[in-house]
Amino acid sequence: MPLEPSPPDRSNIPPKVRSASIDRPFAWLATGWADLCANPIASLAYGLLFAIAGDVITIFAWHKGQLFIIATSGFFLVGPFLAGGLYEISRRRAAGQTSTFFSSFAGGRRNAPELTMMGLLLAMIGLTWERITTWLFALLAPMITPDLLELLAEIHLSTDHRDLLLIWIMIGGALALFVFSITVVSVPMLLDRRVPCGIAIRTSLRTVDANLLLMILWGAIVVILTGIGFLTLFFGLIVLMPLLGHASWHAYRDLVE
């Protein structure tokens, strides 16, 4: 039998959040790995799509260094939303259901309007990041080469561009931290429950506030594993993105009542 949709939550009161021990991310990764092994075809299909998207970006933006940096760094901003199908696979497994790649799309229909609002918010943040990056390059390094390798060499080796690198990292880090804080449990929560987008975001912020050190560790793990995926020419994402997606679902279930 197909999963029954979660009953509507008409309350505007955010759910309670839990405090968890600092070692919980490793348990999330372990249960995420179990979800991946239980549904390998569906899970790895998402990972393959992430890897293909990364390689396509590399092929077409290799000689457009600024565009490549915007696209790859923007991945961190929209990644939580793109992993929605992986959350659904984990949700179905917890209910005793197996999943196919196509059945994992069903989760988006339960709370489609609010998920759409979240997607638009993340798209606006991504567009803002693109505009900020373009403006910084135009203002601080108007003559910088568009080739990716030469661009990286210029930024890292030339003192003329150190200010660009520092400002770019600071602004990008602040945006990434903001996106992580508002999405760490909100996107799986919107997929799991019929709650307003604002309630989900508030719950996510309260979760981060109640588990600050834990969230710092979890965010570092996400960045490190995603970075490994990038360094393997995106092929590592075939496994690492499903692992992180499933683990993120278990983080939500662990931290939100």
Short mmCIF file of C-alpha atoms in Angstrom, two decimals:
data_model
loop_
_atom_site.label_atom_id
_atom_site.label_comp_id
_atom_site.label_asym_id
_atom_site.label_seq_id
_atom_site.Cartn_x
_atom_site.Cartn_y
_atom_site.Cartn_z
CA MET A 1 0.00 0.00 0.00
CA PRO A 2 1.22 3.53 -0.69
CA LEU A 3 2.03 5.73 2.23
CA GLU A 4 -0.83 7.78 3.54
CA PRO A 5 -0.09 11.51 3.57
CA SER A 6 0.71 12.98 6.93
CA PRO A 7 -2.37 14.52 8.56
CA PRO A 8 -2.63 18.27 8.14
CA ASP A 9 -1.00 20.28 10.91
CA ARG A 10 -3.16 23.35 11.26
CA SER A 11 -1.32 24.65 14.30
CA ASN A 12 0.79 27.76 13.97
CA ILE A 13 2.78 26.73 17.05
CA PRO A 14 6.24 25.41 16.14
CA PRO A 15 6.97 21.89 17.38
CA LYS A 16 9.34 21.39 20.27
CA VAL A 17 13.00 20.85 19.47
CA ARG A 18 15.33 18.48 21.27
CA SER A 19 18.90 18.87 22.42
CA ALA A 20 21.19 16.05 21.32
CA SER A 21 24.69 14.90 22.21
CA ILE A 22 27.66 16.07 20.18
CA ASP A 23 28.30 12.60 18.74
CA ARG A 24 24.88 12.26 17.08
CA PRO A 25 26.06 13.17 13.54
CA PHE A 26 27.93 9.86 13.37
CA ALA A 27 24.72 8.01 14.24
CA TRP A 28 22.91 9.99 11.52
CA LEU A 29 25.54 8.97 9.00
CA ALA A 30 25.25 5.32 10.08
CA THR A 31 21.47 5.28 9.68
CA GLY A 32 21.80 7.23 6.46
CA TRP A 33 24.13 4.56 5.13
CA ALA A 34 21.59 1.90 6.11
CA ASP A 35 18.91 3.78 4.13
CA LEU A 36 21.22 3.96 1.12
CA CYS A 37 21.95 0.23 1.29
CA ALA A 38 18.25 -0.57 1.65
CA ASN A 39 17.34 1.48 -1.45
CA PRO A 40 20.55 1.59 -3.49
CA ILE A 41 19.10 2.15 -6.96
CA ALA A 42 16.83 5.05 -6.00
CA SER A 43 19.44 6.64 -3.74
CA LEU A 44 22.37 6.33 -6.11
CA ALA A 45 20.23 7.67 -8.95
CA TYR A 46 20.08 10.98 -7.08
CA GLY A 47 23.82 10.85 -6.48
CA LEU A 48 24.42 10.22 -10.17
CA LEU A 49 22.30 13.24 -11.09
CA PHE A 50 24.32 15.43 -8.71
CA ALA A 51 27.56 14.14 -10.23
CA ILE A 52 26.39 14.63 -13.81
CA ALA A 53 25.22 18.16 -13.01
CA GLY A 54 28.61 18.98 -11.52
CA ASP A 55 30.47 17.60 -14.52
CA VAL A 56 28.23 19.47 -16.95
CA ILE A 57 28.90 22.70 -15.07
CA THR A 58 32.63 21.99 -15.24
CA ILE A 59 32.56 21.29 -18.98
CA PHE A 60 30.63 24.41 -19.92
CA ALA A 61 32.09 26.81 -17.33
CA TRP A 62 35.71 25.69 -17.29
CA HIS A 63 36.82 28.73 -19.29
CA LYS A 64 34.43 31.01 -17.44
CA GLY A 65 36.00 30.94 -14.02
CA GLN A 66 33.61 33.38 -12.38
CA LEU A 67 30.58 31.41 -13.59
CA PHE A 68 32.12 28.14 -12.40
CA ILE A 69 32.77 29.50 -8.92
CA ILE A 70 29.24 30.91 -8.68
CA ALA A 71 27.67 27.61 -9.80
CA THR A 72 29.71 25.33 -7.55
CA SER A 73 29.49 27.53 -4.46
CA GLY A 74 25.76 28.04 -5.10
CA PHE A 75 25.38 24.28 -4.83
CA PHE A 76 25.79 24.59 -1.06
CA LEU A 77 22.88 27.05 -0.99
CA VAL A 78 20.32 24.92 -2.86
CA GLY A 79 21.61 21.44 -1.96
CA PRO A 80 19.22 20.92 0.99
CA PHE A 81 16.21 21.53 -1.26
CA LEU A 82 17.50 19.29 -4.06
CA ALA A 83 17.82 16.41 -1.59
CA GLY A 84 14.05 16.26 -1.01
CA GLY A 85 13.68 12.93 -2.79
CA LEU A 86 16.29 11.39 -0.51
CA TYR A 87 14.34 12.56 2.55
CA GLU A 88 11.26 10.85 1.12
CA ILE A 89 13.16 7.58 0.62
CA SER A 90 14.21 7.64 4.28
CA ARG A 91 10.67 8.50 5.38
CA ARG A 92 9.24 5.60 3.40
CA ARG A 93 11.81 3.17 4.78
CA ALA A 94 10.92 4.20 8.34
CA ALA A 95 7.31 3.32 7.48
CA GLY A 96 8.36 -0.09 6.17
CA GLN A 97 8.14 0.86 2.49
CA THR A 98 10.65 0.38 -0.29
CA SER A 99 11.19 3.16 -2.80
CA THR A 100 11.89 3.65 -6.46
CA PHE A 101 13.40 6.76 -7.95
CA PHE A 102 10.01 7.89 -9.23
CA SER A 103 8.07 7.06 -6.06
CA SER A 104 10.42 9.37 -4.14
CA PHE A 105 8.86 12.32 -5.98
CA ALA A 106 5.58 11.76 -4.13
CA GLY A 107 6.79 13.51 -1.00
CA GLY A 108 6.78 16.87 -2.74
CA ARG A 109 3.02 16.70 -3.28
CA ARG A 110 2.08 16.55 0.39
CA ASN A 111 3.00 20.15 1.10
CA ALA A 112 3.70 21.49 -2.39
CA PRO A 113 2.80 25.19 -1.85
CA GLU A 114 5.07 25.57 1.18
CA LEU A 115 7.89 23.60 -0.44
CA THR A 116 7.55 25.88 -3.44
CA MET A 117 7.90 28.92 -1.20
CA MET A 118 11.06 27.45 0.31
CA GLY A 119 12.42 26.71 -3.15
CA LEU A 120 11.75 30.28 -4.25
CA LEU A 121 13.46 31.62 -1.14
CA LEU A 122 16.57 29.53 -1.80
CA ALA A 123 16.49 30.55 -5.48
CA MET A 124 16.41 34.22 -4.44
CA ILE A 125 19.36 33.67 -2.11
CA GLY A 126 21.24 31.92 -4.92
CA LEU A 127 20.49 34.80 -7.30
CA THR A 128 21.65 37.27 -4.66
CA TRP A 129 24.90 35.33 -4.32
CA GLU A 130 25.40 35.42 -8.09
CA ARG A 131 24.86 39.19 -8.17
CA ILE A 132 27.21 39.77 -5.22
CA THR A 133 29.94 37.65 -6.81
CA THR A 134 29.59 39.38 -10.17
CA TRP A 135 29.69 42.79 -8.52
CA LEU A 136 32.78 41.92 -6.46
CA PHE A 137 34.67 40.66 -9.49
CA ALA A 138 33.71 43.69 -11.54
CA LEU A 139 34.66 46.12 -8.76
CA LEU A 140 37.82 44.58 -7.35
CA ALA A 141 39.23 42.58 -10.26
CA PRO A 142 37.86 43.92 -13.56
CA MET A 143 40.82 42.64 -15.58
CA ILE A 144 40.95 39.15 -14.07
CA THR A 145 41.17 36.30 -16.57
CA PRO A 146 38.02 34.22 -17.19
CA ASP A 147 39.94 30.90 -17.41
CA LEU A 148 39.34 28.88 -14.24
CA LEU A 149 42.89 27.70 -13.55
CA GLU A 150 44.39 31.11 -14.23
CA LEU A 151 41.63 32.72 -12.19
CA LEU A 152 42.46 30.57 -9.16
CA ALA A 153 46.15 31.28 -9.59
CA GLU A 154 45.50 35.00 -9.79
CA ILE A 155 43.30 35.05 -6.72
CA HIS A 156 45.64 32.98 -4.54
CA LEU A 157 49.01 34.29 -5.70
CA SER A 158 48.42 37.95 -6.43
CA THR A 159 48.22 40.34 -3.50
CA ASP A 160 46.10 42.59 -5.71
CA HIS A 161 43.21 40.16 -5.39
CA ARG A 162 43.56 39.15 -1.74
CA ASP A 163 40.86 41.61 -0.76
CA LEU A 164 38.51 40.05 -3.32
CA LEU A 165 39.15 36.58 -1.96
CA LEU A 166 38.69 37.66 1.67
CA ILE A 167 35.46 39.59 1.04
CA TRP A 168 34.08 36.82 -1.16
CA ILE A 169 34.79 34.15 1.47
CA MET A 170 33.27 36.24 4.27
CA ILE A 171 30.06 37.02 2.38
CA GLY A 172 29.75 33.49 1.01
CA GLY A 173 30.35 32.00 4.43
CA ALA A 174 27.70 34.23 5.99
CA LEU A 175 25.17 33.26 3.31
CA ALA A 176 26.00 29.57 3.64
CA LEU A 177 25.63 29.77 7.43
CA PHE A 178 22.27 31.51 7.05
CA VAL A 179 21.00 28.93 4.56
CA PHE A 180 22.20 26.06 6.74
CA SER A 181 20.43 27.55 9.76
CA ILE A 182 17.08 27.97 8.01
CA THR A 183 17.14 24.63 6.15
CA VAL A 184 18.86 22.11 8.43
CA VAL A 185 15.49 20.72 9.54
CA SER A 186 12.97 22.90 7.71
CA VAL A 187 13.10 21.20 4.29
CA PRO A 188 12.60 17.64 5.62
CA MET A 189 9.97 19.03 7.99
CA LEU A 190 8.03 20.60 5.10
CA LEU A 191 8.18 17.29 3.27
CA ASP A 192 7.04 15.37 6.33
CA ARG A 193 4.32 17.67 7.72
CA ARG A 194 1.77 20.11 6.37
CA VAL A 195 3.13 23.13 8.18
CA PRO A 196 3.72 26.67 6.90
CA CYS A 197 7.14 27.52 5.53
CA GLY A 198 7.62 30.19 8.19
CA ILE A 199 7.00 27.70 11.00
CA ALA A 200 9.52 25.29 9.50
CA ILE A 201 12.16 28.01 9.22
CA ARG A 202 11.57 29.15 12.82
CA THR A 203 11.85 25.54 13.98
CA SER A 204 15.14 25.18 12.12
CA LEU A 205 16.55 28.34 13.71
CA ARG A 206 15.46 27.17 17.17
CA THR A 207 17.07 23.79 16.53
CA VAL A 208 20.38 25.45 15.68
CA ASP A 209 20.13 27.67 18.75
CA ALA A 210 19.46 24.68 21.02
CA ASN A 211 22.30 22.59 19.52
CA LEU A 212 24.92 25.13 18.46
CA LEU A 213 28.06 23.00 18.87
CA LEU A 214 26.32 19.98 17.40
CA MET A 215 25.19 22.00 14.38
CA ILE A 216 28.69 23.40 13.88
CA LEU A 217 30.04 19.84 13.78
CA TRP A 218 27.28 18.66 11.46
CA GLY A 219 27.79 21.62 9.13
CA ALA A 220 31.54 20.92 9.02
CA ILE A 221 30.88 17.27 8.16
CA VAL A 222 28.53 18.30 5.34
CA VAL A 223 31.07 20.75 3.92
CA ILE A 224 33.97 18.28 4.17
CA LEU A 225 32.12 15.38 2.54
CA THR A 226 30.73 17.62 -0.19
CA GLY A 227 34.21 19.03 -0.77
CA ILE A 228 35.57 15.50 -1.15
CA GLY A 229 32.87 14.91 -3.74
CA PHE A 230 34.00 18.00 -5.63
CA LEU A 231 37.68 17.00 -5.48
CA THR A 232 36.89 13.62 -7.06
CA LEU A 233 35.59 15.45 -10.15
CA PHE A 234 32.09 15.09 -8.69
CA PHE A 235 32.08 11.28 -8.96
CA GLY A 236 32.28 11.00 -5.18
CA LEU A 237 28.91 12.74 -5.01
CA ILE A 238 27.29 9.60 -6.38
CA VAL A 239 27.61 8.07 -2.91
CA LEU A 240 28.23 11.07 -0.67
CA MET A 241 25.15 13.10 -1.61
CA PRO A 242 22.68 10.25 -0.93
CA LEU A 243 24.52 9.53 2.33
CA LEU A 244 24.23 13.17 3.44
CA GLY A 245 20.62 13.42 2.28
CA HIS A 246 19.51 10.37 4.23
CA ALA A 247 21.55 11.43 7.26
CA SER A 248 19.92 14.87 7.17
CA TRP A 249 16.51 13.23 7.40
CA HIS A 250 17.58 11.39 10.56
CA ALA A 251 18.99 14.63 11.97
CA TYR A 252 15.54 16.18 11.54
CA ARG A 253 13.79 13.21 13.16
CA ASP A 254 16.26 13.26 16.04
CA LEU A 255 15.99 16.97 16.77
CA VAL A 256 12.31 17.80 16.18
CA GLU A 257 9.50 16.20 18.16
#
